[in-house]
Short mmCIF file of C-alpha atoms in Angstrom, two decimals:
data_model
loop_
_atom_site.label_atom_id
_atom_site.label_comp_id
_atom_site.label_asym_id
_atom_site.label_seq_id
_atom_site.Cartn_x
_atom_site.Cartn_y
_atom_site.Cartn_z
CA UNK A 1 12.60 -8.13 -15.33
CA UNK A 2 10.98 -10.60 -12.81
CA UNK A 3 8.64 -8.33 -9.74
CA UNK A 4 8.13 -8.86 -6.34
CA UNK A 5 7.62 -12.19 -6.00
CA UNK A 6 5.51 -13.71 -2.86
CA UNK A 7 5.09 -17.54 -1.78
CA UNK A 8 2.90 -19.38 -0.92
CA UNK A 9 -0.19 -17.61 -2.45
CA UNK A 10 -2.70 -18.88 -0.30
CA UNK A 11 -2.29 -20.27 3.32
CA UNK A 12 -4.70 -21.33 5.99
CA UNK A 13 -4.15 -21.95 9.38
CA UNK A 14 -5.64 -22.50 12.71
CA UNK A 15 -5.15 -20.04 15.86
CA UNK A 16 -2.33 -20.69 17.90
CA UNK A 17 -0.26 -21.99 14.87
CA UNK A 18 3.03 -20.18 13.50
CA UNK A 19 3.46 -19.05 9.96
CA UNK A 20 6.27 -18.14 7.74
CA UNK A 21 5.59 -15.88 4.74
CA UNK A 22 8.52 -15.38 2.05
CA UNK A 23 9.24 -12.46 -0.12
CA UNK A 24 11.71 -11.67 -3.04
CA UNK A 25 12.49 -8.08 -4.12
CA UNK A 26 13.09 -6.68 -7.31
CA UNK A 27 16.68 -7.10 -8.23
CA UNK A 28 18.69 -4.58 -7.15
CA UNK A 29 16.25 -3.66 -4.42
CA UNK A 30 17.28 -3.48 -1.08
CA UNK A 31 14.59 -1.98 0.92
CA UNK A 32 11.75 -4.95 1.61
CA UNK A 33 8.58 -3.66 3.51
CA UNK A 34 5.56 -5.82 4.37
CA UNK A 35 2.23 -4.58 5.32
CA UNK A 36 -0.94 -6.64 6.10
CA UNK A 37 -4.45 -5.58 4.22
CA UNK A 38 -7.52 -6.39 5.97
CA UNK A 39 -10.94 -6.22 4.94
CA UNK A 40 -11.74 -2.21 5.28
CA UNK A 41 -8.60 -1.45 6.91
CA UNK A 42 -6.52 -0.37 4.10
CA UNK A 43 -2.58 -1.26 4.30
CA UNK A 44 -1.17 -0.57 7.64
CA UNK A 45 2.70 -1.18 7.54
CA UNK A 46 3.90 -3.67 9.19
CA UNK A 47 8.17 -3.78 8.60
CA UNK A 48 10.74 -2.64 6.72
CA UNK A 49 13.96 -3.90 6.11
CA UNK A 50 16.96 -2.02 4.65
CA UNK A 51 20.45 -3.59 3.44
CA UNK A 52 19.63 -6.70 6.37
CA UNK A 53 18.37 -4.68 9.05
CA UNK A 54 15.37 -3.85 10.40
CA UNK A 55 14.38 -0.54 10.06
CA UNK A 56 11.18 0.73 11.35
CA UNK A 57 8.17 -1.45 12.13
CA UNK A 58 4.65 -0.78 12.50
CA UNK A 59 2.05 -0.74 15.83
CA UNK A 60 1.75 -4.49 15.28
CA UNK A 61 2.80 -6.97 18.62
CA UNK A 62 5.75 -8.22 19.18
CA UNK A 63 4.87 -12.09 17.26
CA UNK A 64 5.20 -10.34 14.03
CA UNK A 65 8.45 -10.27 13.39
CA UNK A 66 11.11 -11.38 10.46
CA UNK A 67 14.08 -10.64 8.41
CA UNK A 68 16.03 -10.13 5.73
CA UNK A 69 18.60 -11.95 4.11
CA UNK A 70 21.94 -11.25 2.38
CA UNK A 71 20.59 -11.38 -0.79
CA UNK A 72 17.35 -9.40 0.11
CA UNK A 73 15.12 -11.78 0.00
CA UNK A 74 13.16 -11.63 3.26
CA UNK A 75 10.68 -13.62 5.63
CA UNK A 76 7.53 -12.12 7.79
CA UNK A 77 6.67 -14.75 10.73
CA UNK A 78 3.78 -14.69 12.73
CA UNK A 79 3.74 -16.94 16.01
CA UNK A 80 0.41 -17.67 17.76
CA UNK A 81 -1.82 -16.75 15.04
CA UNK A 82 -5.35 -15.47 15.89
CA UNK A 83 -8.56 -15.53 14.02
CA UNK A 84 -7.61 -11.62 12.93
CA UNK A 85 -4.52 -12.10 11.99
CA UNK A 86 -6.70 -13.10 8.47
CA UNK A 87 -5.71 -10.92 5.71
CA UNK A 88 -3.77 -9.96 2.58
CA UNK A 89 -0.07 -9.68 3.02
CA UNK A 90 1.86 -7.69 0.80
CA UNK A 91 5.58 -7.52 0.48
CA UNK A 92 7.34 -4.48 -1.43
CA UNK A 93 10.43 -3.15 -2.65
CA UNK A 94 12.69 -0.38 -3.38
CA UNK A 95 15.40 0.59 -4.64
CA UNK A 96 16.21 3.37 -1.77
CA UNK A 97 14.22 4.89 0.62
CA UNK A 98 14.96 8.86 -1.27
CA UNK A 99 11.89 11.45 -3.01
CA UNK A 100 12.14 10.10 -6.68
CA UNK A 101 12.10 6.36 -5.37
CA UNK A 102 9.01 3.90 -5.70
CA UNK A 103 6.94 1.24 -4.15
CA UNK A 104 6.46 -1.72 -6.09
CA UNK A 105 4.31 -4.87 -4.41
CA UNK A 106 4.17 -8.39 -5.23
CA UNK A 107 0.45 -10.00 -5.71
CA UNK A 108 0.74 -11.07 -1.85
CA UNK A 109 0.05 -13.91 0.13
CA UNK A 110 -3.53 -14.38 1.12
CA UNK A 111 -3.85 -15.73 5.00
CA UNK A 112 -6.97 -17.50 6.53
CA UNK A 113 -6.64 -18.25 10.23
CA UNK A 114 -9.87 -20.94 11.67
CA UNK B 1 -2.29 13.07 13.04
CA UNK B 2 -1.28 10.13 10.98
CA UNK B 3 -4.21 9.31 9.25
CA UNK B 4 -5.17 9.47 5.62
CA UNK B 5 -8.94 9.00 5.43
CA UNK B 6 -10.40 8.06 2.14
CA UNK B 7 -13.90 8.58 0.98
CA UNK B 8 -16.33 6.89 -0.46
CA UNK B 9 -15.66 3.45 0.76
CA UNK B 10 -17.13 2.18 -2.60
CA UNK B 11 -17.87 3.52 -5.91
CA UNK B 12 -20.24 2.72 -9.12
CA UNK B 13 -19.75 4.75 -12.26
CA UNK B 14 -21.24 4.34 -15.95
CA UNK B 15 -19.41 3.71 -18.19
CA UNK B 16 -18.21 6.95 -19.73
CA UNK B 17 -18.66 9.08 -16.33
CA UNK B 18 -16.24 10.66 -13.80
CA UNK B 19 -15.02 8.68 -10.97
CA UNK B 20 -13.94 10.88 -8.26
CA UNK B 21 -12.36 9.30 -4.54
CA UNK B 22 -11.17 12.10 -1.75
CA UNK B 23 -8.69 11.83 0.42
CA UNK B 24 -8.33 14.30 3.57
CA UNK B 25 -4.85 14.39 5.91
CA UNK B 26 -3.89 16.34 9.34
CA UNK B 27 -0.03 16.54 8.94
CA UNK B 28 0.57 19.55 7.03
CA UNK B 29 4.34 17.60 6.91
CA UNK B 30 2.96 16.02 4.34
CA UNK B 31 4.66 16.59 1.40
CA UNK B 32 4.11 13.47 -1.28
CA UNK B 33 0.86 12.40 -2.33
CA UNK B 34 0.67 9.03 -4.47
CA UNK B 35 -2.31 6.66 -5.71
CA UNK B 36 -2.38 3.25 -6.13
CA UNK B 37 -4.45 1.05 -8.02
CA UNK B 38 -4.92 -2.57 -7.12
CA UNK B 39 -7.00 -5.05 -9.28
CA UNK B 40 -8.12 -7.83 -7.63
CA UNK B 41 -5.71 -10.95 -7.52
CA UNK B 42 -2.47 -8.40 -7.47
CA UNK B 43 -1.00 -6.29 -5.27
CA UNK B 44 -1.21 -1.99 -5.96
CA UNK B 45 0.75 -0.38 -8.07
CA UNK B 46 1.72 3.21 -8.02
CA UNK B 47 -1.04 5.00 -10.70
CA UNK B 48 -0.19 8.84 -10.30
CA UNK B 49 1.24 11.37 -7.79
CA UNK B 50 1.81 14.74 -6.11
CA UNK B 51 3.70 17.10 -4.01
CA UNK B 52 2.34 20.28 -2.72
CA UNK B 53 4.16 22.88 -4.96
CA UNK B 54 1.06 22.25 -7.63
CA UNK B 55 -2.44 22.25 -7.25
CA UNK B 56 -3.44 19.39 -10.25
CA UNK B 57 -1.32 16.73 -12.09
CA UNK B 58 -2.92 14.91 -14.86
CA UNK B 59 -1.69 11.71 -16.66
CA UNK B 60 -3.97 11.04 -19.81
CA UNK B 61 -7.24 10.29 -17.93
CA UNK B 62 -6.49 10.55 -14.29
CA UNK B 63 -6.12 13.79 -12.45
CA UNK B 64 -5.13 14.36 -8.40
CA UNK B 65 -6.46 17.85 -7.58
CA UNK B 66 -4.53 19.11 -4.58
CA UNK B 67 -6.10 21.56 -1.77
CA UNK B 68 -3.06 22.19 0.33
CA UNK B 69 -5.13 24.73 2.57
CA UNK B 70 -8.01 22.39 3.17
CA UNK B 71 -5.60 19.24 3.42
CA UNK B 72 -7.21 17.41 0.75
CA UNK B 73 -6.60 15.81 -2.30
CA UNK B 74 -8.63 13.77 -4.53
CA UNK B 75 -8.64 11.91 -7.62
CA UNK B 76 -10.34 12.19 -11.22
CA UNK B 77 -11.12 9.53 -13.73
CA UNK B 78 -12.40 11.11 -16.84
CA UNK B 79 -14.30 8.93 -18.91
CA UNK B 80 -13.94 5.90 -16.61
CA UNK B 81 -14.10 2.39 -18.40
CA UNK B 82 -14.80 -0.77 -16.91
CA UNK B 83 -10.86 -1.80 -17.50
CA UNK B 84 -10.61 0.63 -14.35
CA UNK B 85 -12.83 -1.32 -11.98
CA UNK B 86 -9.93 -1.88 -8.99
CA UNK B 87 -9.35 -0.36 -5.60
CA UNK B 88 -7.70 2.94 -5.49
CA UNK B 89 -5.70 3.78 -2.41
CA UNK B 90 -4.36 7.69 -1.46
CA UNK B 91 -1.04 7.65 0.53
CA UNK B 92 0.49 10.28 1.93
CA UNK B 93 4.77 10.48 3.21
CA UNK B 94 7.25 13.61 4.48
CA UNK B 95 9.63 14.14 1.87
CA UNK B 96 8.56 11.56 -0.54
CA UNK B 97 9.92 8.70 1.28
CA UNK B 98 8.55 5.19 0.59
CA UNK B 99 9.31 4.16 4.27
CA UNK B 100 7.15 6.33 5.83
CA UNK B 101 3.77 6.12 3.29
CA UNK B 102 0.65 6.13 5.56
CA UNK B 103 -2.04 4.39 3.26
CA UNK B 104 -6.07 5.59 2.99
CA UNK B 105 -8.77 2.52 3.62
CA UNK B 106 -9.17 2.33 0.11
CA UNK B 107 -12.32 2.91 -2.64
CA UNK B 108 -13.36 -0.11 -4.70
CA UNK B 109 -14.21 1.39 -7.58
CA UNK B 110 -16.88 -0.86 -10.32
CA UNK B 111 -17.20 0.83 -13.86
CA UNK B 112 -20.74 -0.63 -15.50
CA UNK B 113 -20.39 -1.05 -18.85
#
C-alpha cells in the first residue's frame, strides 16, 4: 500500500513569489493535514482538511491557504512568499479524526525562499 | 497552555546507553501522549504512545514514563543503537484526536557507535 505521497521534493523560490505544494493521502484517508517544520520550531499545524472541507487551521496568515479535492488529494499554497516561509512541509493523513486513529506523514516537500 | 516543551534540544548517546528526551505540558486536558520518530530525508512516524490511565508503556526497547501530577512524560531508549539516530518529537491531543496534536520542538538524537 502506497503512503503519503508529496511533490515536488525540493523547491526554491524567491520572496514575493507564489507556491503550490501537492499532497496525496493514504487511500481511504480522508482527513489531509499539513504542517510546516522549521529549523528548531518543531511542527506547528498549519491545516486540515476533512471529506473537502476545511476544518481547522493553524495561527499562520491568511496567504497560506489550500484545499482538498474530491478524491482527497489536496494542495497547500503560499502567496507572497518571504525569506521565513523556508522550511519542511509535511502533509498527513487519516483515516478519521477518532482516539484509536493515526497520523501518518509523507517525506515532505523541502522549501527554500532567497 | 498549548505548549508541549521538549528537552534536550539535542542528544549523544554510546552505543549501548539510555537515551532519555522529556517532555513537560500545562493542559491537564491532555489526555493522549504519542512519539514520533523522524529520520532524516522522511517525514515522522508514530514510534509509541500513551494516555493517562497508566504510568509506563513499553514496546521492546522504548518506554514513555508518564507523571500525570507533574505533567510530564518522557521517553526511554534502552540500549540505544546507532539505527536510532533520528529526531524524536512528544505530542500531546484531548481525547486522542489527530486534529488537535500540539507537537514538542523536537530532540535530534545521534547514537555513536
Amino acid at each position: 500500500e502506497a503512503g503519503v505521497t508529496q511533490s515536488p521534493t525540493h523547491l526554491i523560490k524567491t520572496r514575493g513569489q507564489q507556491v503550490t505544494l501537492r499532497c496525496s493521502p493514504i487511500s481511504g484517508h480522508t482527513s489531509v493535514y499539513w504542517y510546516q517544520q522549521a529549523l528548531g520550531l518543531g511542527l506547528q499545524f498549519l491545516l486540515w482538511y476533512d471529506e473537502g472541507e476545511e476544518r481547522n487551521r493553524g495561527n499562520f496568515p491568511p496567504r497560506f491557504s489550500g484545499r482538498q479535492f474530491p478524491n482527497y488529494s489536496s494542495e497547500l499554497n503560499v502567496n507572497a512568499l518571504e525569506l521565513e516561509d523556508s522550511a519542511l512541509y509535511l502533509c498527513a493523513s487519516s483515516s478519521g479524526t477518532g482516539v484509536n486513529e493515526k497520523l501518518f506523514f509523507g517525506s515532505g516537500t523541502q522549501l527554500s525562499v532567497l | 497552555q498549548q505548549q508541549v516543551k521538549q528537552s534536550p534540544q539535542s542528544l549523544i548517546v554510546q552505543k549501548g546507553g539510555i537515551s532519555i528526551i522529556n517532555c513537560a505540558y500545562e493542559n491537564t486536558a491532555f489526555d493522549y501522549f504519542p512519539w514520533y520518530q523522524q529520520f532524516p530525508g522522511k517525514g515522522p512516524a508514530l514510534l509509541i504512545a500513551i494516555r493517562p490511565d497508566v504510568s509506563e508503556k513499553k514496546e521492546g526497547r522504548f518506554t514513555i514514563s508518564f507523571n500525570k501530577s507533574a505533567k510530564q512524560f518522557s521517553l526511554h531508549i534502552m540500549d540505544s543503537q546507532p539505527g536510532d539516530s533520528a529526531t524524536y518529537f512528544c505530542a500531546a491531543s484531548r481525547g486522542g484526536a489527530t486534529n488537535k496534536l500540539i507537537f514538542g520542538t523536537g530532540t535530534l538524537l545521534a547514537v555513536q557507535p
